[in-house]
């Protein structure tokens, strides 16, 4: 079965640089979520989109922005990177709104390292 | 604010030794409670959704149950390949609502 695709899988950036993470949801899933997971921590919600509109927002820094495109893929843009941004970034998708099911399926993640 | 507390933090079992993981939660308007399995460096893998108190779901050696305040993940006769971190999460009602996770239970199953 198709899964959530994230790219790149690994990314190394220097402080103050920018990074763009991409997410391709499972086909026919209309909702995308972004989470950040630091070492030894649980995933923390950043932002979500439903039908290409921002829906819910968590503790996402102002330096970060995201959007969902017409083909439902999503991008997380991160600017002025800080050492503390080093983490695993997960994208998840769900079929909310089309099937009444709400489980979120996670991608393999992008490991961001800021040096 | 939604809160999820999991216990124990870590659990070591011998192969075949059954046990239960606990997830206590507070949420305003529960839509669903979710269990995930996460291996190191990988994305959480969906296991179960529970929507209402009294509901039970089973998959192989795993069984999840739900009350109004907590959920249990029962592991029957575990095998070493069941070793992973098990995460519990809650979702409140609303469009594209976030998951609020607990800190997980690290399970190690030895021969």
mmCIF file of N, CA and C in Angstrom, chain A residues 9 31 33 35 37 42-43 45 48-50 55-56 88 90 96 100-108 111, chain B residues 31 34 36 38 40-46 49 51 87 91 94-104:
data_model
loop_
_atom_site.group_PDB
_atom_site.id
_atom_site.type_symbol
_atom_site.label_atom_id
_atom_site.label_comp_id
_atom_site.label_asym_id
_atom_site.label_seq_id
_atom_site.Cartn_x
_atom_site.Cartn_y
_atom_site.Cartn_z
ATOM 1 N N UNK A 9 15.465 12.751 3.065
ATOM 2 C CA UNK A 9 15.448 11.952 4.294
ATOM 3 C C UNK A 9 16.441 12.488 5.316
ATOM 4 N N UNK A 31 -5.809 15.636 4.218
ATOM 5 C CA UNK A 31 -5.323 16.371 5.385
ATOM 6 C C UNK A 31 -3.864 16.019 5.643
ATOM 7 N N UNK A 33 -0.379 16.881 8.183
ATOM 8 C CA UNK A 33 0.098 17.386 9.470
ATOM 9 C C UNK A 33 1.627 17.383 9.466
ATOM 10 N N UNK A 35 4.913 17.395 12.275
ATOM 11 C CA UNK A 35 5.334 17.215 13.658
ATOM 12 C C UNK A 35 6.853 17.301 13.734
ATOM 13 N N UNK A 37 10.076 16.035 16.237
ATOM 14 C CA UNK A 37 10.439 15.142 17.345
ATOM 15 C C UNK A 37 11.911 15.292 17.675
ATOM 16 N N UNK A 42 8.561 13.022 22.553
ATOM 17 C CA UNK A 42 7.426 12.619 21.742
ATOM 18 C C UNK A 42 7.216 13.643 20.622
ATOM 19 N N UNK A 43 6.519 13.255 19.569
ATOM 20 C CA UNK A 43 6.272 14.193 18.455
ATOM 21 C C UNK A 43 5.437 15.388 18.917
ATOM 22 N N UNK A 45 3.259 18.710 17.659
ATOM 23 C CA UNK A 45 2.520 19.200 16.501
ATOM 24 C C UNK A 45 2.975 20.602 16.103
ATOM 25 N N UNK A 48 -1.224 22.018 10.547
ATOM 26 C CA UNK A 48 -1.983 21.085 9.708
ATOM 27 C C UNK A 48 -2.745 21.827 8.614
ATOM 28 N N UNK A 49 -3.072 21.093 7.562
ATOM 29 C CA UNK A 49 -3.806 21.637 6.422
ATOM 30 C C UNK A 49 -4.917 20.672 6.034
ATOM 31 N N UNK A 50 -6.070 21.231 5.753
ATOM 32 C CA UNK A 50 -7.194 20.449 5.250
ATOM 33 C C UNK A 50 -7.654 21.082 3.957
ATOM 34 N N UNK A 55 -5.338 24.640 8.928
ATOM 35 C CA UNK A 55 -6.447 24.278 9.783
ATOM 36 C C UNK A 55 -6.141 24.454 11.258
ATOM 37 N N UNK A 56 -5.025 23.936 11.724
ATOM 38 C CA UNK A 56 -4.667 24.000 13.132
ATOM 39 C C UNK A 56 -3.190 24.380 13.226
ATOM 40 N N UNK A 88 13.964 15.326 14.170
ATOM 41 C CA UNK A 88 13.255 14.582 13.127
ATOM 42 C C UNK A 88 11.957 15.319 12.838
ATOM 43 N N UNK A 90 8.382 14.963 10.971
ATOM 44 C CA UNK A 90 7.462 14.003 10.365
ATOM 45 C C UNK A 90 6.289 14.721 9.720
ATOM 46 N N UNK A 96 -9.362 12.243 6.669
ATOM 47 C CA UNK A 96 -10.441 13.014 7.287
ATOM 48 C C UNK A 96 -11.295 13.724 6.256
ATOM 49 N N UNK A 100 -14.594 9.649 7.202
ATOM 50 C CA UNK A 100 -14.951 9.645 8.617
ATOM 51 C C UNK A 100 -13.929 8.955 9.491
ATOM 52 N N UNK A 101 -12.777 8.585 8.903
ATOM 53 C CA UNK A 101 -11.699 7.985 9.672
ATOM 54 C C UNK A 101 -10.671 9.056 9.986
ATOM 55 N N UNK A 102 -10.063 8.972 11.157
ATOM 56 C CA UNK A 102 -9.218 10.073 11.610
ATOM 57 C C UNK A 102 -7.790 9.662 11.920
ATOM 58 N N UNK A 103 -7.429 8.406 11.706
ATOM 59 C CA UNK A 103 -6.067 8.012 12.024
ATOM 60 C C UNK A 103 -5.084 8.715 11.091
ATOM 61 N N UNK A 104 -3.936 9.064 11.654
ATOM 62 C CA UNK A 104 -2.898 9.743 10.896
ATOM 63 C C UNK A 104 -1.779 8.743 10.588
ATOM 64 N N UNK A 105 -1.379 8.735 9.328
ATOM 65 C CA UNK A 105 -0.305 7.850 8.876
ATOM 66 C C UNK A 105 0.949 8.684 8.683
ATOM 67 N N UNK A 106 2.009 8.258 9.348
ATOM 68 C CA UNK A 106 3.239 9.034 9.354
ATOM 69 C C UNK A 106 4.210 8.583 8.271
ATOM 70 N N UNK A 107 4.960 9.561 7.758
ATOM 71 C CA UNK A 107 6.045 9.262 6.843
ATOM 72 C C UNK A 107 7.296 8.849 7.590
ATOM 73 N N UNK A 108 8.366 8.547 6.850
ATOM 74 C CA UNK A 108 9.611 8.085 7.482
ATOM 75 C C UNK A 108 10.406 9.194 8.144
ATOM 76 N N UNK A 111 15.475 13.873 8.813
ATOM 77 C CA UNK A 111 16.367 14.192 9.928
ATOM 78 C C UNK A 111 17.141 15.444 9.561
ATOM 79 N N UNK B 31 -12.190 12.922 20.288
ATOM 80 C CA UNK B 31 -12.618 12.331 19.025
ATOM 81 C C UNK B 31 -12.116 10.901 18.952
ATOM 82 N N UNK B 34 -5.424 7.041 19.988
ATOM 83 C CA UNK B 34 -4.639 6.301 18.996
ATOM 84 C C UNK B 34 -3.432 5.658 19.661
ATOM 85 N N UNK B 36 0.308 3.992 18.626
ATOM 86 C CA UNK B 36 1.319 3.867 17.584
ATOM 87 C C UNK B 36 2.503 3.087 18.128
ATOM 88 N N UNK B 38 6.684 2.891 17.505
ATOM 89 C CA UNK B 38 7.779 3.616 16.851
ATOM 90 C C UNK B 38 9.100 2.910 17.103
ATOM 91 N N UNK B 40 13.329 3.065 16.565
ATOM 92 C CA UNK B 40 14.291 4.186 16.597
ATOM 93 C C UNK B 40 14.553 4.784 15.222
ATOM 94 N N UNK B 41 14.436 6.105 15.124
ATOM 95 C CA UNK B 41 14.733 6.809 13.885
ATOM 96 C C UNK B 41 13.690 6.667 12.800
ATOM 97 N N UNK B 42 12.556 6.054 13.113
ATOM 98 C CA UNK B 42 11.510 5.841 12.113
ATOM 99 C C UNK B 42 10.218 6.551 12.505
ATOM 100 N N UNK B 43 9.308 6.666 11.550
ATOM 101 C CA UNK B 43 8.035 7.304 11.823
ATOM 102 C C UNK B 43 7.112 6.405 12.621
ATOM 103 N N UNK B 44 6.245 6.992 13.442
ATOM 104 C CA UNK B 44 5.265 6.191 14.180
ATOM 105 C C UNK B 44 4.398 5.370 13.228
ATOM 106 N N UNK B 45 4.177 4.113 13.597
ATOM 107 C CA UNK B 45 3.364 3.195 12.800
ATOM 108 C C UNK B 45 2.013 3.039 13.475
ATOM 109 N N UNK B 46 0.946 3.340 12.752
ATOM 110 C CA UNK B 46 -0.400 3.278 13.302
ATOM 111 C C UNK B 46 -0.783 1.856 13.694
ATOM 112 N N UNK B 49 -7.202 2.745 16.540
ATOM 113 C CA UNK B 49 -7.997 3.889 16.944
ATOM 114 C C UNK B 49 -9.142 3.390 17.810
ATOM 115 N N UNK B 51 -12.621 4.963 19.736
ATOM 116 C CA UNK B 51 -13.450 6.158 19.699
ATOM 117 C C UNK B 51 -14.339 6.346 20.916
ATOM 118 N N UNK B 87 3.505 4.523 21.606
ATOM 119 C CA UNK B 87 3.003 5.868 21.854
ATOM 120 C C UNK B 87 1.486 5.878 21.867
ATOM 121 N N UNK B 91 -6.876 12.849 20.192
ATOM 122 C CA UNK B 91 -7.286 13.885 19.250
ATOM 123 C C UNK B 91 -8.636 14.421 19.692
ATOM 124 N N UNK B 94 -12.703 18.355 15.854
ATOM 125 C CA UNK B 94 -12.350 19.541 15.070
ATOM 126 C C UNK B 94 -11.692 19.127 13.781
ATOM 127 N N UNK B 95 -11.708 20.026 12.804
ATOM 128 C CA UNK B 95 -11.134 19.713 11.499
ATOM 129 C C UNK B 95 -9.618 19.683 11.575
ATOM 130 N N UNK B 96 -9.046 18.591 11.090
ATOM 131 C CA UNK B 96 -7.586 18.435 11.044
ATOM 132 C C UNK B 96 -6.953 18.710 12.398
ATOM 133 N N UNK B 97 -7.561 18.180 13.444
ATOM 134 C CA UNK B 97 -7.037 18.412 14.792
ATOM 135 C C UNK B 97 -5.742 17.648 15.018
ATOM 136 N N UNK B 98 -4.875 18.235 15.805
ATOM 137 C CA UNK B 98 -3.585 17.637 16.099
ATOM 138 C C UNK B 98 -3.732 16.395 16.972
ATOM 139 N N UNK B 99 -2.679 15.575 16.963
ATOM 140 C CA UNK B 99 -2.530 14.516 17.947
ATOM 141 C C UNK B 99 -1.663 15.050 19.081
ATOM 142 N N UNK B 100 -2.082 14.800 20.316
ATOM 143 C CA UNK B 100 -1.265 15.092 21.488
ATOM 144 C C UNK B 100 -0.741 13.759 22.000
ATOM 145 N N UNK B 101 0.571 13.610 21.999
ATOM 146 C CA UNK B 101 1.194 12.345 22.352
ATOM 147 C C UNK B 101 1.609 12.300 23.814
ATOM 148 N N UNK B 102 1.663 11.080 24.352
ATOM 149 C CA UNK B 102 2.365 10.831 25.591
ATOM 150 C C UNK B 102 3.838 10.611 25.275
ATOM 151 N N UNK B 103 4.636 10.440 26.315
ATOM 152 C CA UNK B 103 6.076 10.286 26.117
ATOM 153 C C UNK B 103 6.468 8.857 25.771
ATOM 154 N N UNK B 104 5.485 7.948 25.790
ATOM 155 C CA UNK B 104 5.745 6.606 25.310
ATOM 156 C C UNK B 104 6.224 5.627 26.361
#
